[in-house]
Amino acid sequence: MQSRNPVFARTAGMTGARTASAGVDAASIQQLEQAYAGPSAGPVETGRMTYNDVIMRTGMTFGVLLIGAVVGWFAPQLFWIGFIVGLVLGLVNAFKREPSPALIIAYGAFMGVGLGGISGILESSYPGIVVQAVLGTFSVFAVALFAYRSGRIRVTPKFKRMVIIGMMGYLAFSVVNLFIMLFGVTDSAWGLRSGWLGIAAGLIGVALAAFSRVLDFDCIDQGVANGIPEKYAWTAAFGLVVT
């Protein structure tokens, strides 16, 4: 028989509410314990950049560059278009605050056409030069990576300043040399890049390329360690391909 006592009804209601609340609290505690005992969320789950992200995007950009190089090799007359458009896209990507995968891929395609075209022209005059250039590029990459990972080269603020100053100086030299070549100031078709001066300029260029690689590796390490967003893996890939 149902009780009509209002005090008894209120007491029963309060008891039921406490029981339900206790059940919810117990379930919440159990869920928290399970979450605490489970593995912590990794970079993939939290949307942070990983080394695999950088490798994947670098591979994609470099693959597109190789396809463009094949086009330029068989159509060397396009090398000026490839270089000019690639330079413009390179500057746009360098100054963009947010990375644009489409623009980075486009940079790789046009720069590939430029590299393939000039490689075909030089190979016809100097057989074997392209193979040497490719081997040299990958050799510098491997040596720079080994030197950085083994700790033989440490990136310090002073090191960064020296590399940046060296790159600016080399760029100025290259621009001056280009104008000398275009206006025929010297008898050499290569301007100042001939004889012993050309050899010295080449060695300096190789050294600056290696040091620039080290800066790229350090930037990627810092990005992964600081947990920057995954989208900046495109920026890292762009930097590696440019260098």
PDB file of C-alpha atoms in Angstrom:
ATOM      1  CA  MET A   1       0.000   0.000   0.000  1.00  0.00           C
ATOM      2  CA  GLN A   2       1.434   3.432  -1.025  1.00  0.00           C
ATOM      3  CA  SER A   3       2.264   5.723   1.895  1.00  0.00           C
ATOM      4  CA  ARG A   4       0.661   9.155   2.022  1.00  0.00           C
ATOM      5  CA  ASN A   5       3.190  10.539   4.542  1.00  0.00           C
ATOM      6  CA  PRO A   6       4.832  13.587   2.881  1.00  0.00           C
ATOM      7  CA  VAL A   7       7.942  13.340   5.115  1.00  0.00           C
ATOM      8  CA  PHE A   8       8.453   9.718   4.109  1.00  0.00           C
ATOM      9  CA  ALA A   9       8.035  10.632   0.417  1.00  0.00           C
ATOM     10  CA  ARG A  10      10.637  13.409   0.619  1.00  0.00           C
ATOM     11  CA  THR A  11      13.082  11.132   2.460  1.00  0.00           C
ATOM     12  CA  ALA A  12      12.649   8.398  -0.132  1.00  0.00           C
ATOM     13  CA  GLY A  13      13.179  10.895  -2.956  1.00  0.00           C
ATOM     14  CA  MET A  14      16.361  12.249  -1.390  1.00  0.00           C
ATOM     15  CA  THR A  15      17.674   8.721  -0.846  1.00  0.00           C
ATOM     16  CA  GLY A  16      17.005   7.828  -4.495  1.00  0.00           C
ATOM     17  CA  ALA A  17      18.716  11.006  -5.727  1.00  0.00           C
ATOM     18  CA  ARG A  18      21.782  10.320  -3.576  1.00  0.00           C
ATOM     19  CA  THR A  19      21.932   6.755  -4.867  1.00  0.00           C
ATOM     20  CA  ALA A  20      21.724   7.908  -8.491  1.00  0.00           C
ATOM     21  CA  SER A  21      24.333  10.598  -7.847  1.00  0.00           C
ATOM     22  CA  ALA A  22      26.623   8.079  -6.230  1.00  0.00           C
ATOM     23  CA  GLY A  23      26.265   5.813  -9.260  1.00  0.00           C
ATOM     24  CA  VAL A  24      27.144   8.663 -11.635  1.00  0.00           C
ATOM     25  CA  ASP A  25      30.131   9.674  -9.501  1.00  0.00           C
ATOM     26  CA  ALA A  26      31.376   6.090  -9.414  1.00  0.00           C
ATOM     27  CA  ALA A  27      31.081   5.824 -13.206  1.00  0.00           C
ATOM     28  CA  SER A  28      32.909   9.138 -13.673  1.00  0.00           C
ATOM     29  CA  ILE A  29      35.690   8.082 -11.349  1.00  0.00           C
ATOM     30  CA  GLN A  30      36.036   4.798 -13.197  1.00  0.00           C
ATOM     31  CA  GLN A  31      36.268   6.620 -16.530  1.00  0.00           C
ATOM     32  CA  LEU A  32      38.912   8.978 -15.145  1.00  0.00           C
ATOM     33  CA  GLU A  33      40.915   6.056 -13.812  1.00  0.00           C
ATOM     34  CA  GLN A  34      40.753   4.315 -17.180  1.00  0.00           C
ATOM     35  CA  ALA A  35      41.856   7.481 -18.984  1.00  0.00           C
ATOM     36  CA  TYR A  36      44.710   7.972 -16.521  1.00  0.00           C
ATOM     37  CA  ALA A  37      45.860   4.378 -16.890  1.00  0.00           C
ATOM     38  CA  GLY A  38      45.675   4.449 -20.700  1.00  0.00           C
ATOM     39  CA  PRO A  39      48.459   5.655 -23.009  1.00  0.00           C
ATOM     40  CA  SER A  40      48.901   9.399 -23.352  1.00  0.00           C
ATOM     41  CA  ALA A  41      47.856  11.091 -26.577  1.00  0.00           C
ATOM     42  CA  GLY A  42      50.662  11.265 -29.093  1.00  0.00           C
ATOM     43  CA  PRO A  43      51.488  14.016 -31.592  1.00  0.00           C
ATOM     44  CA  VAL A  44      49.201  12.489 -34.215  1.00  0.00           C
ATOM     45  CA  GLU A  45      46.181  12.580 -31.881  1.00  0.00           C
ATOM     46  CA  THR A  46      46.877  16.167 -30.857  1.00  0.00           C
ATOM     47  CA  GLY A  47      47.595  17.447 -34.382  1.00  0.00           C
ATOM     48  CA  ARG A  48      51.264  18.247 -33.760  1.00  0.00           C
ATOM     49  CA  MET A  49      54.050  17.995 -36.329  1.00  0.00           C
ATOM     50  CA  THR A  50      56.123  14.817 -36.410  1.00  0.00           C
ATOM     51  CA  TYR A  51      59.243  13.771 -38.293  1.00  0.00           C
ATOM     52  CA  ASN A  52      57.095  11.476 -40.429  1.00  0.00           C
ATOM     53  CA  ASP A  53      54.967  14.465 -41.464  1.00  0.00           C
ATOM     54  CA  VAL A  54      58.073  16.306 -42.631  1.00  0.00           C
ATOM     55  CA  ILE A  55      59.413  13.249 -44.477  1.00  0.00           C
ATOM     56  CA  MET A  56      56.094  12.632 -46.245  1.00  0.00           C
ATOM     57  CA  ARG A  57      55.655  16.231 -47.392  1.00  0.00           C
ATOM     58  CA  THR A  58      59.284  16.573 -48.414  1.00  0.00           C
ATOM     59  CA  GLY A  59      58.974  13.395 -50.465  1.00  0.00           C
ATOM     60  CA  MET A  60      55.845  14.725 -52.186  1.00  0.00           C
ATOM     61  CA  THR A  61      57.436  18.081 -53.018  1.00  0.00           C
ATOM     62  CA  PHE A  62      60.677  16.491 -54.185  1.00  0.00           C
ATOM     63  CA  GLY A  63      58.756  13.975 -56.295  1.00  0.00           C
ATOM     64  CA  VAL A  64      56.917  16.807 -58.063  1.00  0.00           C
ATOM     65  CA  LEU A  65      60.269  18.561 -58.568  1.00  0.00           C
ATOM     66  CA  LEU A  66      61.658  15.430 -60.246  1.00  0.00           C
ATOM     67  CA  ILE A  67      58.653  15.244 -62.577  1.00  0.00           C
ATOM     68  CA  GLY A  68      59.189  18.896 -63.499  1.00  0.00           C
ATOM     69  CA  ALA A  69      62.895  18.170 -64.073  1.00  0.00           C
ATOM     70  CA  VAL A  70      62.023  15.454 -66.587  1.00  0.00           C
ATOM     71  CA  VAL A  71      59.821  17.940 -68.457  1.00  0.00           C
ATOM     72  CA  GLY A  72      62.586  20.549 -68.425  1.00  0.00           C
ATOM     73  CA  TRP A  73      65.187  18.018 -69.567  1.00  0.00           C
ATOM     74  CA  PHE A  74      63.228  17.274 -72.753  1.00  0.00           C
ATOM     75  CA  ALA A  75      62.150  20.918 -73.202  1.00  0.00           C
ATOM     76  CA  PRO A  76      65.215  22.930 -72.126  1.00  0.00           C
ATOM     77  CA  GLN A  77      63.831  26.113 -73.698  1.00  0.00           C
ATOM     78  CA  LEU A  78      61.427  26.302 -70.743  1.00  0.00           C
ATOM     79  CA  PHE A  79      64.152  26.678 -68.125  1.00  0.00           C
ATOM     80  CA  TRP A  80      63.836  30.487 -67.903  1.00  0.00           C
ATOM     81  CA  ILE A  81      60.085  30.225 -67.317  1.00  0.00           C
ATOM     82  CA  GLY A  82      60.660  27.573 -64.658  1.00  0.00           C
ATOM     83  CA  PHE A  83      63.285  29.607 -62.835  1.00  0.00           C
ATOM     84  CA  ILE A  84      61.400  32.921 -62.943  1.00  0.00           C
ATOM     85  CA  VAL A  85      58.069  31.467 -61.815  1.00  0.00           C
ATOM     86  CA  GLY A  86      59.853  29.275 -59.274  1.00  0.00           C
ATOM     87  CA  LEU A  87      61.671  32.306 -57.860  1.00  0.00           C
ATOM     88  CA  VAL A  88      58.417  34.248 -57.522  1.00  0.00           C
ATOM     89  CA  LEU A  89      56.673  31.315 -55.844  1.00  0.00           C
ATOM     90  CA  GLY A  90      59.692  30.801 -53.598  1.00  0.00           C
ATOM     91  CA  LEU A  91      59.494  34.407 -52.369  1.00  0.00           C
ATOM     92  CA  VAL A  92      55.728  34.153 -51.886  1.00  0.00           C
ATOM     93  CA  ASN A  93      56.078  30.972 -49.825  1.00  0.00           C
ATOM     94  CA  ALA A  94      58.975  32.410 -47.838  1.00  0.00           C
ATOM     95  CA  PHE A  95      56.971  35.456 -46.727  1.00  0.00           C
ATOM     96  CA  LYS A  96      53.609  33.757 -46.142  1.00  0.00           C
ATOM     97  CA  ARG A  97      52.660  33.465 -42.483  1.00  0.00           C
ATOM     98  CA  GLU A  98      50.707  30.267 -43.080  1.00  0.00           C
ATOM     99  CA  PRO A  99      52.031  27.490 -45.353  1.00  0.00           C
ATOM    100  CA  SER A 100      50.134  26.816 -48.571  1.00  0.00           C
ATOM    101  CA  PRO A 101      50.561  23.209 -49.801  1.00  0.00           C
ATOM    102  CA  ALA A 102      49.370  24.144 -53.301  1.00  0.00           C
ATOM    103  CA  LEU A 103      51.920  26.956 -53.662  1.00  0.00           C
ATOM    104  CA  ILE A 104      54.724  24.797 -52.271  1.00  0.00           C
ATOM    105  CA  ILE A 105      53.905  21.985 -54.707  1.00  0.00           C
ATOM    106  CA  ALA A 106      53.738  24.534 -57.541  1.00  0.00           C
ATOM    107  CA  TYR A 107      57.156  25.855 -56.517  1.00  0.00           C
ATOM    108  CA  GLY A 108      58.569  22.345 -56.741  1.00  0.00           C
ATOM    109  CA  ALA A 109      57.054  21.830 -60.200  1.00  0.00           C
ATOM    110  CA  PHE A 110      58.347  25.067 -61.765  1.00  0.00           C
ATOM    111  CA  MET A 111      61.740  24.907 -60.097  1.00  0.00           C
ATOM    112  CA  GLY A 112      62.025  21.336 -61.358  1.00  0.00           C
ATOM    113  CA  VAL A 113      61.403  22.552 -64.908  1.00  0.00           C
ATOM    114  CA  GLY A 114      64.119  25.172 -64.465  1.00  0.00           C
ATOM    115  CA  LEU A 115      66.628  22.718 -63.019  1.00  0.00           C
ATOM    116  CA  GLY A 116      65.862  20.075 -65.634  1.00  0.00           C
ATOM    117  CA  GLY A 117      66.213  22.574 -68.455  1.00  0.00           C
ATOM    118  CA  ILE A 118      69.535  24.053 -67.351  1.00  0.00           C
ATOM    119  CA  SER A 119      70.815  20.551 -66.586  1.00  0.00           C
ATOM    120  CA  GLY A 120      70.039  19.427 -70.121  1.00  0.00           C
ATOM    121  CA  ILE A 121      71.820  22.449 -71.595  1.00  0.00           C
ATOM    122  CA  LEU A 122      74.924  21.979 -69.439  1.00  0.00           C
ATOM    123  CA  GLU A 123      75.025  18.225 -69.993  1.00  0.00           C
ATOM    124  CA  SER A 124      75.225  18.752 -73.757  1.00  0.00           C
ATOM    125  CA  SER A 125      78.339  20.911 -73.288  1.00  0.00           C
ATOM    126  CA  TYR A 126      79.894  19.109 -70.322  1.00  0.00           C
ATOM    127  CA  PRO A 127      78.922  15.421 -70.360  1.00  0.00           C
ATOM    128  CA  GLY A 128      78.685  13.937 -66.871  1.00  0.00           C
ATOM    129  CA  ILE A 129      78.254  17.234 -65.042  1.00  0.00           C
ATOM    130  CA  VAL A 130      74.663  16.492 -64.003  1.00  0.00           C
ATOM    131  CA  VAL A 131      75.563  13.164 -62.405  1.00  0.00           C
ATOM    132  CA  GLN A 132      78.330  14.883 -60.458  1.00  0.00           C
ATOM    133  CA  ALA A 133      75.949  17.626 -59.321  1.00  0.00           C
ATOM    134  CA  VAL A 134      73.318  15.135 -58.139  1.00  0.00           C
ATOM    135  CA  LEU A 135      75.898  13.015 -56.311  1.00  0.00           C
ATOM    136  CA  GLY A 136      77.368  16.137 -54.749  1.00  0.00           C
ATOM    137  CA  THR A 137      73.966  17.342 -53.569  1.00  0.00           C
ATOM    138  CA  PHE A 138      73.053  14.072 -51.869  1.00  0.00           C
ATOM    139  CA  SER A 139      76.561  13.718 -50.437  1.00  0.00           C
ATOM    140  CA  VAL A 140      76.332  17.153 -48.817  1.00  0.00           C
ATOM    141  CA  PHE A 141      72.883  16.267 -47.463  1.00  0.00           C
ATOM    142  CA  ALA A 142      74.150  13.016 -45.934  1.00  0.00           C
ATOM    143  CA  VAL A 143      77.267  14.583 -44.408  1.00  0.00           C
ATOM    144  CA  ALA A 144      75.308  17.521 -42.972  1.00  0.00           C
ATOM    145  CA  LEU A 145      72.708  15.188 -41.451  1.00  0.00           C
ATOM    146  CA  PHE A 146      75.414  12.981 -39.913  1.00  0.00           C
ATOM    147  CA  ALA A 147      77.317  15.968 -38.518  1.00  0.00           C
ATOM    148  CA  TYR A 148      74.146  17.394 -36.968  1.00  0.00           C
ATOM    149  CA  ARG A 149      72.743  14.168 -35.523  1.00  0.00           C
ATOM    150  CA  SER A 150      76.119  13.147 -34.079  1.00  0.00           C
ATOM    151  CA  GLY A 151      76.526  16.511 -32.357  1.00  0.00           C
ATOM    152  CA  ARG A 152      79.672  17.446 -34.269  1.00  0.00           C
ATOM    153  CA  ILE A 153      77.978  20.669 -35.354  1.00  0.00           C
ATOM    154  CA  ARG A 154      75.863  22.564 -32.841  1.00  0.00           C
ATOM    155  CA  VAL A 155      73.497  25.309 -33.868  1.00  0.00           C
ATOM    156  CA  THR A 156      74.140  28.395 -31.752  1.00  0.00           C
ATOM    157  CA  PRO A 157      73.031  32.009 -32.287  1.00  0.00           C
ATOM    158  CA  LYS A 158      76.551  32.833 -33.500  1.00  0.00           C
ATOM    159  CA  PHE A 159      76.455  29.928 -35.969  1.00  0.00           C
ATOM    160  CA  LYS A 160      73.112  31.140 -37.340  1.00  0.00           C
ATOM    161  CA  ARG A 161      74.420  34.695 -37.809  1.00  0.00           C
ATOM    162  CA  MET A 162      77.516  33.466 -39.626  1.00  0.00           C
ATOM    163  CA  VAL A 163      75.484  31.307 -42.015  1.00  0.00           C
ATOM    164  CA  ILE A 164      72.994  34.091 -42.748  1.00  0.00           C
ATOM    165  CA  ILE A 165      75.793  36.608 -43.416  1.00  0.00           C
ATOM    166  CA  GLY A 166      77.554  34.064 -45.631  1.00  0.00           C
ATOM    167  CA  MET A 167      74.382  33.379 -47.613  1.00  0.00           C
ATOM    168  CA  MET A 168      73.729  37.098 -48.136  1.00  0.00           C
ATOM    169  CA  GLY A 169      77.309  37.618 -49.297  1.00  0.00           C
ATOM    170  CA  TYR A 170      77.121  34.668 -51.685  1.00  0.00           C
ATOM    171  CA  LEU A 171      73.811  35.954 -53.066  1.00  0.00           C
ATOM    172  CA  ALA A 172      75.355  39.378 -53.703  1.00  0.00           C
ATOM    173  CA  PHE A 173      78.305  37.733 -55.458  1.00  0.00           C
ATOM    174  CA  SER A 174      75.955  35.654 -57.622  1.00  0.00           C
ATOM    175  CA  VAL A 175      73.928  38.711 -58.659  1.00  0.00           C
ATOM    176  CA  VAL A 176      77.081  40.648 -59.599  1.00  0.00           C
ATOM    177  CA  ASN A 177      78.377  37.627 -61.507  1.00  0.00           C
ATOM    178  CA  LEU A 178      75.079  37.338 -63.378  1.00  0.00           C
ATOM    179  CA  PHE A 179      75.286  40.936 -64.602  1.00  0.00           C
ATOM    180  CA  ILE A 180      78.929  40.423 -65.613  1.00  0.00           C
ATOM    181  CA  MET A 181      77.883  37.399 -67.673  1.00  0.00           C
ATOM    182  CA  LEU A 182      74.937  39.186 -69.284  1.00  0.00           C
ATOM    183  CA  PHE A 183      76.902  42.306 -70.273  1.00  0.00           C
ATOM    184  CA  GLY A 184      80.107  40.472 -71.248  1.00  0.00           C
ATOM    185  CA  VAL A 185      82.435  42.336 -68.894  1.00  0.00           C
ATOM    186  CA  THR A 186      84.911  39.434 -69.008  1.00  0.00           C
ATOM    187  CA  ASP A 187      85.903  37.034 -71.754  1.00  0.00           C
ATOM    188  CA  SER A 188      84.691  34.053 -69.734  1.00  0.00           C
ATOM    189  CA  ALA A 189      81.168  32.780 -70.367  1.00  0.00           C
ATOM    190  CA  TRP A 190      80.897  32.156 -66.628  1.00  0.00           C
ATOM    191  CA  GLY A 191      81.843  35.650 -65.507  1.00  0.00           C
ATOM    192  CA  LEU A 192      83.799  35.526 -62.274  1.00  0.00           C
ATOM    193  CA  ARG A 193      83.075  31.827 -61.893  1.00  0.00           C
ATOM    194  CA  SER A 194      86.119  30.712 -63.835  1.00  0.00           C
ATOM    195  CA  GLY A 195      89.603  29.517 -62.983  1.00  0.00           C
ATOM    196  CA  TRP A 196      90.658  29.380 -59.354  1.00  0.00           C
ATOM    197  CA  LEU A 197      88.064  31.958 -58.356  1.00  0.00           C
ATOM    198  CA  GLY A 198      85.346  29.702 -59.741  1.00  0.00           C
ATOM    199  CA  ILE A 199      86.688  26.735 -57.784  1.00  0.00           C
ATOM    200  CA  ALA A 200      86.799  28.820 -54.595  1.00  0.00           C
ATOM    201  CA  ALA A 201      83.255  30.077 -55.189  1.00  0.00           C
ATOM    202  CA  GLY A 202      82.091  26.488 -55.706  1.00  0.00           C
ATOM    203  CA  LEU A 203      83.700  25.289 -52.476  1.00  0.00           C
ATOM    204  CA  ILE A 204      82.169  28.186 -50.535  1.00  0.00           C
ATOM    205  CA  GLY A 205      78.790  27.353 -52.066  1.00  0.00           C
ATOM    206  CA  VAL A 206      79.088  23.707 -50.978  1.00  0.00           C
ATOM    207  CA  ALA A 207      80.008  24.760 -47.431  1.00  0.00           C
ATOM    208  CA  LEU A 208      77.092  27.215 -47.216  1.00  0.00           C
ATOM    209  CA  ALA A 209      74.726  24.554 -48.541  1.00  0.00           C
ATOM    210  CA  ALA A 210      75.881  22.126 -45.847  1.00  0.00           C
ATOM    211  CA  PHE A 211      75.493  24.720 -43.090  1.00  0.00           C
ATOM    212  CA  SER A 212      72.062  25.666 -44.410  1.00  0.00           C
ATOM    213  CA  ARG A 213      71.063  22.010 -44.195  1.00  0.00           C
ATOM    214  CA  VAL A 214      72.121  21.992 -40.564  1.00  0.00           C
ATOM    215  CA  LEU A 215      69.886  25.008 -39.904  1.00  0.00           C
ATOM    216  CA  ASP A 216      66.997  23.186 -41.602  1.00  0.00           C
ATOM    217  CA  PHE A 217      67.502  20.113 -39.407  1.00  0.00           C
ATOM    218  CA  ASP A 218      67.633  22.261 -36.271  1.00  0.00           C
ATOM    219  CA  CYS A 219      64.422  24.092 -37.211  1.00  0.00           C
ATOM    220  CA  ILE A 220      62.644  20.764 -37.703  1.00  0.00           C
ATOM    221  CA  ASP A 221      63.940  19.452 -34.370  1.00  0.00           C
ATOM    222  CA  GLN A 222      62.786  22.594 -32.584  1.00  0.00           C
ATOM    223  CA  GLY A 223      59.379  22.428 -34.239  1.00  0.00           C
ATOM    224  CA  VAL A 224      58.781  18.816 -33.217  1.00  0.00           C
ATOM    225  CA  ALA A 225      60.063  19.434 -29.671  1.00  0.00           C
ATOM    226  CA  ASN A 226      57.812  22.479 -29.213  1.00  0.00           C
ATOM    227  CA  GLY A 227      54.741  20.714 -30.627  1.00  0.00           C
ATOM    228  CA  ILE A 228      53.946  23.133 -33.453  1.00  0.00           C
ATOM    229  CA  PRO A 229      50.857  22.361 -35.589  1.00  0.00           C
ATOM    230  CA  GLU A 230      51.092  19.648 -38.214  1.00  0.00           C
ATOM    231  CA  LYS A 231      50.531  22.080 -41.097  1.00  0.00           C
ATOM    232  CA  TYR A 232      54.008  23.542 -40.606  1.00  0.00           C
ATOM    233  CA  ALA A 233      55.491  20.290 -41.863  1.00  0.00           C
ATOM    234  CA  TRP A 234      54.880  21.863 -45.286  1.00  0.00           C
ATOM    235  CA  THR A 235      57.084  24.792 -44.276  1.00  0.00           C
ATOM    236  CA  ALA A 236      59.842  22.396 -43.237  1.00  0.00           C
ATOM    237  CA  ALA A 237      59.525  20.500 -46.511  1.00  0.00           C
ATOM    238  CA  PHE A 238      59.723  23.750 -48.464  1.00  0.00           C
ATOM    239  CA  GLY A 239      62.893  24.746 -46.617  1.00  0.00           C
ATOM    240  CA  LEU A 240      64.571  21.408 -47.333  1.00  0.00           C
ATOM    241  CA  VAL A 241      63.705  21.494 -51.037  1.00  0.00           C
ATOM    242  CA  VAL A 242      64.859  25.116 -51.409  1.00  0.00           C
ATOM    243  CA  THR A 243      68.216  24.355 -49.787  1.00  0.00           C
TER     244      THR A 243
END
